[in-house]
Short mmCIF file of C-alpha atoms and ligand atoms in Angstrom, two decimals:
data_model
loop_
_atom_site.label_atom_id
_atom_site.label_comp_id
_atom_site.label_asym_id
_atom_site.label_seq_id
_atom_site.Cartn_x
_atom_site.Cartn_y
_atom_site.Cartn_z
CA UNK A 124 111.72 83.26 81.58
CA UNK A 125 108.93 81.65 79.56
CA UNK A 126 111.23 80.21 76.90
CA UNK A 127 109.68 77.13 75.33
CA UNK A 128 106.48 77.27 77.42
CA UNK A 129 103.28 76.47 75.53
CA UNK A 130 100.32 78.57 76.53
CA UNK A 131 96.78 78.01 75.36
CA UNK A 132 95.05 81.38 75.64
CA UNK A 133 91.26 81.34 75.79
CA UNK A 134 89.88 84.78 74.94
CA UNK A 135 86.34 85.30 76.24
CA UNK A 136 83.82 87.88 75.14
CA UNK A 137 84.36 91.09 77.09
CA UNK A 138 85.58 94.57 76.37
CA UNK A 139 88.86 93.57 78.09
CA UNK A 140 89.54 91.23 75.16
CA UNK A 141 91.59 94.04 73.62
CA UNK A 142 94.11 93.55 76.45
CA UNK A 143 94.48 89.91 75.37
CA UNK A 144 96.19 91.18 72.21
CA UNK A 145 98.88 92.89 74.28
CA UNK A 146 99.07 89.84 76.53
CA UNK A 147 99.89 87.64 73.52
CA UNK A 148 102.70 90.04 72.56
CA UNK A 149 104.12 90.12 76.11
CA UNK A 150 104.04 86.34 76.45
CA UNK A 151 105.74 85.83 73.09
CA UNK A 152 108.40 88.47 73.93
CA UNK A 153 109.34 86.25 76.86
CA UNK A 154 109.70 83.18 74.68
CA UNK A 155 106.31 81.51 75.15
CA UNK A 156 104.39 79.95 72.26
CA UNK A 157 100.77 81.10 72.36
CA UNK A 158 97.92 79.11 70.83
CA UNK A 159 94.78 81.25 70.86
CA UNK A 160 91.20 80.05 71.29
CA UNK A 161 88.55 82.67 70.64
CA UNK A 162 84.99 82.22 71.90
CA UNK A 163 82.10 83.29 69.69
CA UNK A 164 81.50 86.36 71.83
CA UNK A 165 85.25 87.02 72.03
CA UNK A 166 85.30 87.46 68.27
CA UNK A 167 82.76 90.30 68.69
CA UNK A 168 85.48 92.26 70.47
CA UNK A 169 88.73 91.28 68.70
CA UNK A 170 89.12 89.91 65.21
CA UNK A 171 90.49 86.41 64.59
CA UNK A 172 92.92 87.97 62.14
CA UNK A 173 94.48 90.29 64.75
CA UNK A 174 94.72 87.46 67.30
CA UNK A 175 96.25 85.09 64.79
CA UNK A 176 98.72 87.67 63.48
CA UNK A 177 99.97 88.54 66.98
CA UNK A 178 100.11 84.92 68.12
CA UNK A 179 101.77 83.73 64.92
CA UNK A 180 99.38 80.80 65.11
CA UNK A 181 96.06 79.60 63.84
CA UNK A 182 93.11 80.72 65.99
CA UNK A 183 90.87 77.91 67.19
CA UNK A 184 87.21 78.88 67.33
CA UNK A 185 84.81 76.08 66.58
CA UNK A 186 84.30 72.74 68.28
CA UNK A 187 82.71 71.33 65.17
CA UNK A 188 85.34 72.51 62.76
CA UNK A 189 86.23 69.17 61.19
CA UNK A 190 89.59 70.42 59.93
CA UNK A 191 90.59 71.26 63.48
CA UNK A 192 89.39 67.89 64.69
CA UNK A 193 91.41 66.16 61.97
CA UNK A 194 94.52 68.29 62.55
CA UNK A 195 94.39 68.35 66.28
CA UNK A 196 91.46 67.11 68.32
CA UNK A 197 90.19 69.35 71.08
CA UNK A 198 91.47 66.94 73.70
CA UNK A 199 94.95 67.04 72.24
CA UNK A 200 94.78 70.83 71.91
CA UNK A 201 94.13 71.28 75.61
CA UNK A 202 96.73 68.74 76.66
CA UNK A 203 99.50 70.04 74.44
CA UNK A 204 99.76 73.19 76.58
CA UNK A 205 101.83 73.70 79.73
CA UNK A 206 99.30 76.23 81.02
CA UNK A 207 95.83 77.38 79.95
CA UNK A 208 95.18 81.10 80.51
CA UNK A 209 91.60 82.38 80.30
CA UNK A 210 91.68 86.16 79.67
CA UNK A 211 89.23 87.75 79.80
CA UNK A 212 87.20 85.23 81.77
CA UNK A 213 83.62 86.47 81.68
CA UNK A 214 81.01 85.68 84.34
CA UNK A 215 79.33 83.38 81.84
CA UNK A 216 82.49 81.50 80.92
CA UNK A 217 83.34 80.99 84.60
CA UNK A 218 79.77 79.81 85.28
CA UNK A 219 80.08 77.24 82.51
CA UNK A 220 83.50 76.14 83.80
CA UNK A 221 82.12 75.78 87.34
CA UNK A 222 79.16 73.76 86.08
CA UNK A 223 81.36 71.49 83.96
CA UNK A 224 79.61 72.48 80.73
CA UNK A 225 81.07 71.61 77.35
CA UNK A 226 78.93 73.62 74.97
CA UNK A 227 81.60 75.32 72.89
CA UNK A 228 85.28 74.84 72.09
CA UNK A 229 86.57 76.88 75.07
CA UNK A 230 84.44 75.13 77.71
CA UNK A 231 85.12 71.71 76.17
CA UNK A 232 88.86 72.30 76.24
CA UNK A 233 88.66 73.44 79.85
CA UNK A 234 86.68 70.37 80.84
CA UNK A 235 88.83 67.91 78.91
CA UNK A 236 92.11 69.04 80.38
CA UNK A 237 94.28 68.24 83.34
CA UNK A 238 96.63 71.12 82.48
CA UNK A 239 96.79 73.89 85.14
CA UNK A 240 94.42 76.78 84.43
CA UNK A 241 94.92 80.47 85.27
CA UNK A 242 91.86 82.70 85.03
CA UNK A 243 91.82 86.52 84.66
CA UNK A 244 88.22 87.58 85.33
CA UNK A 245 86.67 90.67 83.77
CA UNK A 246 83.12 91.81 84.30
CA UNK A 247 80.85 94.51 85.63
CA UNK A 248 81.19 95.10 89.39
CA UNK A 249 77.62 93.94 90.14
CA UNK A 250 78.21 90.74 88.22
CA UNK A 251 81.47 90.21 90.16
CA UNK A 252 79.66 90.75 93.49
CA UNK A 253 76.64 88.63 92.59
CA UNK A 254 76.21 85.54 94.82
CA UNK A 255 76.11 83.31 91.73
CA UNK A 256 79.56 84.55 90.64
CA UNK A 257 80.88 84.23 94.21
CA UNK A 258 79.67 80.61 94.28
CA UNK A 259 81.24 79.85 90.91
CA UNK A 260 84.57 81.36 91.96
CA UNK A 261 84.57 79.33 95.18
CA UNK A 262 83.88 76.18 93.12
CA UNK A 263 86.66 76.97 90.66
CA UNK A 264 89.14 77.71 93.45
CA UNK A 265 88.19 74.40 95.06
CA UNK A 266 88.91 72.73 91.70
CA UNK A 267 92.46 74.11 91.91
CA UNK A 268 92.04 76.86 89.35
CA UNK A 269 94.31 79.87 89.91
CA UNK A 270 93.12 83.46 89.60
CA UNK A 271 94.80 86.75 88.79
CA UNK A 272 92.76 89.87 89.51
CA UNK A 273 90.39 91.45 88.90
CA UNK A 274 91.51 94.96 89.81
CA UNK A 275 89.45 97.82 91.19
CA UNK A 276 88.87 100.67 88.80
CA UNK A 277 86.52 102.49 86.52
CA UNK A 278 84.92 100.32 83.90
CA UNK A 279 83.86 100.61 80.33
CA UNK A 280 80.24 100.53 81.58
CA UNK A 281 80.88 103.68 83.65
CA UNK A 282 80.76 102.00 87.08
CA UNK A 283 83.61 101.74 89.58
CA UNK A 284 84.79 98.76 91.62
CA UNK A 285 86.34 95.31 91.31
CA UNK A 286 85.92 93.68 87.91
CA UNK A 287 88.56 95.23 85.68
CA UNK A 288 90.77 92.59 84.14
CA UNK A 289 94.38 92.60 85.39
CA UNK A 290 96.82 94.41 83.14
CA UNK A 291 98.77 92.21 80.70
CA UNK A 292 102.00 92.53 82.71
CA UNK A 293 100.20 91.42 85.89
CA UNK A 294 98.92 88.36 84.05
CA UNK A 295 102.44 87.72 82.73
CA UNK A 296 103.74 87.92 86.33
CA UNK A 297 101.17 85.32 87.39
CA UNK A 298 102.17 83.09 84.46
CA UNK A 299 105.85 83.46 85.38
CA UNK A 300 105.06 82.69 89.02
CA UNK A 301 103.35 79.51 87.86
CA UNK A 302 106.43 78.31 86.01
CA UNK A 303 109.01 79.45 88.49
CA UNK A 304 110.84 76.40 89.68
CA UNK A 305 111.64 76.38 93.34
CA UNK A 306 111.24 74.38 96.51
CA UNK A 307 107.58 75.46 96.77
CA UNK A 308 106.64 74.74 93.14
CA UNK A 309 103.25 73.05 93.02
CA UNK A 310 102.31 74.18 96.55
CA UNK A 311 99.27 76.33 97.21
CA UNK A 312 99.73 78.67 100.17
CA UNK A 313 97.11 80.96 101.66
CA UNK A 314 98.34 84.23 103.20
CA UNK A 315 96.14 86.72 105.08
CA UNK A 316 97.44 90.26 105.41
CA UNK A 317 96.65 93.83 106.40
CA UNK A 318 94.10 95.26 108.79
CA UNK A 319 90.35 94.75 108.73
CA UNK A 320 87.84 97.59 108.66
CA UNK A 321 84.78 97.09 110.83
CA UNK A 322 82.00 99.52 109.91
CA UNK A 323 80.32 101.79 112.45
CA UNK A 324 78.03 103.11 109.73
CA UNK A 325 78.40 103.43 105.94
CA UNK A 326 81.04 106.17 106.26
CA UNK A 327 82.94 105.32 109.46
CA UNK A 328 84.90 102.27 110.52
CA UNK A 329 87.21 100.89 113.18
CA UNK A 330 90.65 99.85 111.96
CA UNK A 331 94.18 99.22 113.25
CA UNK A 332 97.67 100.36 112.32
CA UNK A 333 98.71 97.31 110.26
CA UNK A 334 100.21 98.39 106.92
CA UNK A 335 100.15 94.90 105.40
CA UNK A 336 103.93 95.17 104.77
CA UNK A 337 104.92 91.94 106.53
CA UNK A 338 102.16 89.79 104.99
CA UNK A 339 102.91 91.18 101.52
CA UNK A 340 106.62 90.51 101.93
CA UNK A 341 105.89 86.94 103.03
CA UNK A 342 103.67 86.32 100.01
CA UNK A 343 106.34 87.76 97.71
CA UNK A 344 109.03 85.53 99.26
CA UNK A 345 106.83 82.43 98.92
CA UNK A 346 106.14 83.30 95.25
CA UNK A 347 109.88 83.62 94.70
CA UNK A 348 110.24 80.03 95.92
CA UNK A 349 107.62 78.91 93.39
CA UNK A 350 104.45 78.75 95.52
CA UNK A 351 101.00 79.58 94.20
CA UNK A 352 99.60 82.17 96.58
CA UNK A 353 96.07 83.13 97.46
CA UNK A 354 96.49 86.50 99.17
CA UNK A 355 93.49 87.55 101.25
CA UNK A 356 94.04 91.16 102.24
CA UNK A 357 92.21 93.82 104.19
CA UNK A 358 92.56 97.47 103.10
CA UNK A 359 96.36 97.65 103.35
CA UNK A 360 98.69 100.57 102.67
CA UNK A 361 101.12 98.61 100.52
CA UNK A 362 100.12 97.17 97.13
CA UNK A 363 99.57 93.39 96.98
CA UNK A 364 102.34 91.18 95.55
CA UNK A 365 102.46 90.61 91.79
CA UNK A 366 101.74 87.08 90.71
CA UNK A 367 99.41 86.28 93.63
CA UNK A 368 95.72 85.52 93.42
CA UNK A 369 94.54 88.58 95.38
CA UNK A 370 91.22 88.59 97.25
CA UNK A 371 90.34 91.97 98.77
CA UNK A 372 88.13 92.10 101.86
CA UNK A 373 87.03 94.69 104.39
CA UNK A 374 85.81 92.97 107.56
CA UNK A 375 86.92 89.94 109.59
CA UNK A 376 83.74 88.14 108.54
CA UNK A 377 84.55 88.80 104.86
CA UNK A 378 88.07 87.54 105.50
CA UNK A 379 86.76 84.30 106.99
CA UNK A 380 84.56 83.70 103.94
CA UNK A 381 87.48 84.40 101.57
CA UNK A 382 89.76 82.07 103.53
CA UNK A 383 87.17 79.29 103.46
CA UNK A 384 86.76 79.76 99.70
CA UNK A 385 90.54 79.61 99.17
CA UNK A 386 91.01 76.25 100.92
CA UNK A 387 92.36 73.62 100.43
CA UNK A 388 95.94 74.79 100.78
CA UNK A 389 99.25 73.13 101.62
CA UNK A 390 100.04 75.85 104.14
CA UNK A 391 98.26 78.89 105.56
CA UNK A 392 99.98 81.94 107.02
CA UNK A 393 97.84 84.34 109.02
CA UNK A 394 99.68 87.65 109.00
CA UNK A 395 96.53 89.81 109.04
CA UNK A 396 95.79 92.03 112.02
CA UNK A 397 92.17 90.95 112.34
CA UNK A 398 89.82 93.02 114.51
CA UNK A 399 88.63 90.98 117.47
CA UNK A 400 85.19 92.61 117.43
CA UNK A 401 82.75 94.18 115.05
CA UNK A 402 80.15 96.81 115.88
CA UNK A 403 76.95 94.93 116.63
CA UNK A 404 74.78 98.04 116.37
CA UNK A 405 76.39 99.46 113.21
CA UNK A 406 74.14 101.99 111.49
CA UNK A 407 72.63 101.14 108.13
CA UNK A 408 72.77 104.86 107.41
CA UNK A 409 75.09 107.56 108.76
CA UNK A 410 74.73 107.97 112.52
CA UNK A 411 73.83 111.52 113.50
CA UNK A 412 75.45 113.44 116.33
CA UNK A 413 73.33 113.33 119.48
CA UNK A 414 73.79 115.11 122.80
CA UNK A 415 75.28 113.06 125.62
CA UNK A 416 77.60 110.84 123.57
CA UNK A 417 76.83 107.44 122.23
CA UNK A 418 77.67 103.82 122.95
CA UNK A 419 78.81 101.22 120.48
CA UNK A 420 78.10 97.58 121.18
CA UNK A 421 80.71 95.07 120.13
CA UNK A 422 80.25 91.46 119.12
CA UNK A 423 83.12 88.99 118.78
CA UNK A 424 84.51 88.27 115.33
CA UNK A 425 85.20 84.73 114.19
CA UNK A 426 88.78 83.63 114.97
CA UNK A 427 89.92 82.66 111.48
CA UNK A 428 93.26 81.19 112.55
CA UNK A 429 91.69 79.01 115.25
CA UNK A 430 88.92 77.88 112.90
CA UNK A 431 91.36 76.80 110.17
CA UNK A 432 93.71 75.16 112.70
CA UNK A 433 90.88 72.94 113.91
CA UNK A 434 89.58 71.83 110.51
CA UNK A 435 89.84 68.06 110.00
CA UNK A 436 91.48 68.58 106.58
CA UNK A 437 93.53 71.61 107.61
CA UNK A 438 96.64 72.70 105.70
CA UNK A 439 99.75 70.68 106.62
CA UNK A 440 101.29 73.81 108.13
CA UNK A 441 99.34 76.61 109.84
CA UNK A 442 101.29 79.68 110.95
CA UNK A 443 99.85 82.45 113.13
CA UNK A 444 101.27 85.75 114.29
CA UNK A 445 101.22 87.17 117.78
CA UNK A 446 101.68 90.90 117.95
CA UNK A 447 102.14 91.59 121.65
CA UNK A 448 103.12 94.53 123.81
CA UNK A 449 103.78 92.67 127.11
CA UNK A 450 105.25 89.30 128.09
CA UNK A 451 105.71 88.56 124.40
CA UNK A 452 106.98 84.97 124.59
CA UNK A 453 104.65 83.84 127.40
CA UNK A 454 101.60 85.33 125.70
CA UNK A 455 102.56 84.02 122.27
CA UNK A 456 103.26 80.52 123.57
CA UNK A 457 99.83 80.42 125.19
CA UNK A 458 98.29 81.82 122.00
CA UNK A 459 99.82 79.04 119.89
CA UNK A 460 98.21 76.41 122.10
CA UNK A 461 94.89 78.26 122.32
CA UNK A 462 94.63 78.71 118.56
CA UNK A 463 95.93 75.24 117.69
CA UNK A 464 98.38 76.39 114.99
CA UNK A 465 101.78 74.82 114.30
CA UNK A 466 103.93 77.93 114.58
CA UNK A 467 103.43 81.38 116.01
CA UNK A 468 105.58 84.24 114.79
CA UNK A 469 105.78 86.45 117.87
CA UNK A 470 106.81 90.06 117.88
CA UNK A 471 106.85 93.02 120.22
CA UNK A 472 104.75 95.82 118.77
CA UNK A 473 105.15 98.28 121.64
CA UNK A 474 105.31 101.80 120.11
CA UNK A 475 108.98 102.15 121.13
CA UNK A 476 109.98 99.26 118.83
CA UNK A 477 108.66 101.07 115.71
CA UNK A 478 107.67 97.68 114.26
CA UNK A 479 103.97 98.32 113.62
CA UNK A 480 103.95 100.28 110.36
CA UNK A 481 107.79 100.25 110.17
CA UNK A 482 110.17 98.48 107.77
CA UNK A 483 111.91 96.19 110.28
CA UNK A 484 110.77 93.34 112.48
CA UNK A 485 112.23 91.30 115.33
CA UNK A 486 110.50 87.94 115.67
CA UNK A 487 110.59 84.72 117.63
CA UNK A 488 109.25 81.60 115.95
CA UNK A 489 107.48 79.44 118.51
CA UNK A 490 106.89 75.80 117.59
CA UNK A 491 105.85 72.79 119.59
CA UNK A 492 109.48 71.76 119.99
CA UNK A 493 110.84 75.13 121.09
CA UNK A 494 111.44 78.72 120.09
CA UNK A 495 113.96 80.41 117.82
CA UNK A 496 114.65 84.15 118.09
CA UNK A 497 115.82 85.92 114.95
CA UNK A 498 117.78 89.18 115.13
CA UNK A 499 116.01 92.42 114.16
CA UNK A 500 116.08 92.69 110.36
CA UNK A 501 114.15 94.13 107.41
CA UNK A 502 110.61 92.75 107.03
CA UNK A 503 111.64 91.47 103.57
CA UNK A 504 114.43 89.47 105.16
CA UNK A 505 112.12 88.03 107.84
CA UNK A 506 109.81 87.06 105.00
CA UNK A 507 112.54 85.31 103.01
CA UNK A 508 113.72 83.39 106.03
CA UNK A 509 110.18 82.37 106.93
CA UNK A 510 109.53 81.24 103.34
CA UNK A 511 112.60 78.98 103.46
CA UNK A 512 111.41 77.55 106.78
CA UNK A 513 107.98 76.88 105.25
CA UNK A 514 109.54 75.09 102.26
CA UNK A 515 111.58 72.97 104.65
CA UNK A 516 108.54 72.15 106.79
CA UNK A 517 106.51 71.13 103.74
CA UNK A 518 109.17 68.54 103.24
CA UNK A 519 110.68 69.61 99.99
CA UNK A 520 114.10 68.00 99.78
CA UNK A 521 115.52 70.77 97.60
CA UNK A 522 114.91 73.35 100.33
CA UNK A 523 117.93 74.34 102.41
CA UNK A 524 118.25 72.22 105.52
CA UNK A 525 118.48 75.13 107.93
CA UNK A 526 116.79 78.47 108.31
CA UNK A 527 119.28 80.19 110.60
N1 CTP M 804 93.50 86.06 113.95
C1 CTP M 804 92.53 85.58 113.12
N2 CTP M 804 91.23 85.92 113.35
C2 CTP M 804 90.88 86.73 114.35
C3 CTP M 804 91.87 87.24 115.22
C4 CTP M 804 93.18 86.90 114.98
O1 CTP M 804 92.84 84.83 112.19
N3 CTP M 804 89.63 87.06 114.54
C5 CTP M 804 94.89 85.63 113.74
C6 CTP M 804 95.86 86.73 113.33
O2 CTP M 804 95.95 86.82 111.91
C7 CTP M 804 97.15 86.27 113.94
C8 CTP M 804 96.72 85.53 115.18
O3 CTP M 804 95.36 85.17 114.97
O4 CTP M 804 97.81 85.32 113.14
C9 CTP M 804 96.83 86.28 116.48
O5 CTP M 804 96.14 87.49 116.39
P1 CTP M 804 95.95 88.35 117.73
O6 CTP M 804 95.12 89.54 117.40
O7 CTP M 804 97.28 88.58 118.36
O8 CTP M 804 95.15 87.28 118.59
P2 CTP M 804 93.95 87.43 119.57
O9 CTP M 804 93.31 86.11 119.71
O10 CTP M 804 93.11 88.56 119.14
O11 CTP M 804 94.69 87.75 120.93
P3 CTP M 804 94.73 89.09 121.80
O12 CTP M 804 93.87 88.79 122.95
O13 CTP M 804 96.18 89.22 122.15
O14 CTP M 804 94.22 90.21 120.92
#
């Protein structure tokens, strides 16, 4: 799959650097040539000798190493790769990338290149959540940099949460997705998926029955056609697709922020079942039982689909979903106009259909120029058919001419 691909692997200074050794092995097993670059702090965690032995290549470490400059200048080094992978990408390395710094070999290479860059962040959960890191990530995404991970989990520092670097095989899947040729190669598509959780207090929330199955299947089908996917997901039952840049959120307001950070995109598909309201009087601490019941006040959530549809520099194709229980086509047609999206994928989610939370779906695609009803089929199949339609709409000539 990666035969003949040249990967420049920048290894930053984090405990996850040990996983970079396995990553080198996995990439080479698949036929890729790996040129390693080790930052000064990276070499505190893994030795240059181990990196070099596994990569079967010299390790590049110093910007001012004159031999390197004579053999292969740093500009040439960065441009001779098909893809630059930064793993682990520390908070500091990402901050320097976002700021356009060039104060060591790694940051200079990353600034001097026009080669695509894939970043696998790894850091403590507080660092990951810090507004400065959030800003840097938004900047890097805006610069077209792709992300894989991080995962949730327990960390070397003893804390739990997002910040663990993706496993080597997940990074390999993202690398393979990058190189996969297909009608959507080079396209960035944003997919929202799953339910949202709207807190009542720190331990209770309001949710819905969305499993995230359809959104996940759509993302997987788009990846199979070569797209780069940013997958913004609420707390779904099904695991997110491999090879996507996954952004996990809880509330509709979080989802809006993640969507805004992920733009620009060539297309955006809003498969998430977003709560229409959040609890305006949510408790900062656990609400206690009181006699005589209690009342929750609701405030409207932002309509993410409508907001994106009305942006002046909106994606070329915006697709919404309309999960209805009555007058499906009439309601969905009105919804398409109200929200301003290009297509609405309408379905009947009445309990008798078994669609919500089930494995099958029966949809009608409503566009400006008419509607097309597809027979009931597996959600995976709906996803594949929709992905082909998206490729066709984005005007790729190698996409099949028809979706039926
Ligand atoms: N959507 C969104 N943001 C919201 C609500 C919905 O992005 N706050 C998106 C969904 O992802 C979906 C589409 O809008 O693609 C339609 O969602 P739906 O809940 O059916 O729309 P509503 O406007 O909430 O309509 P209804 O009154 O039927 O609930």
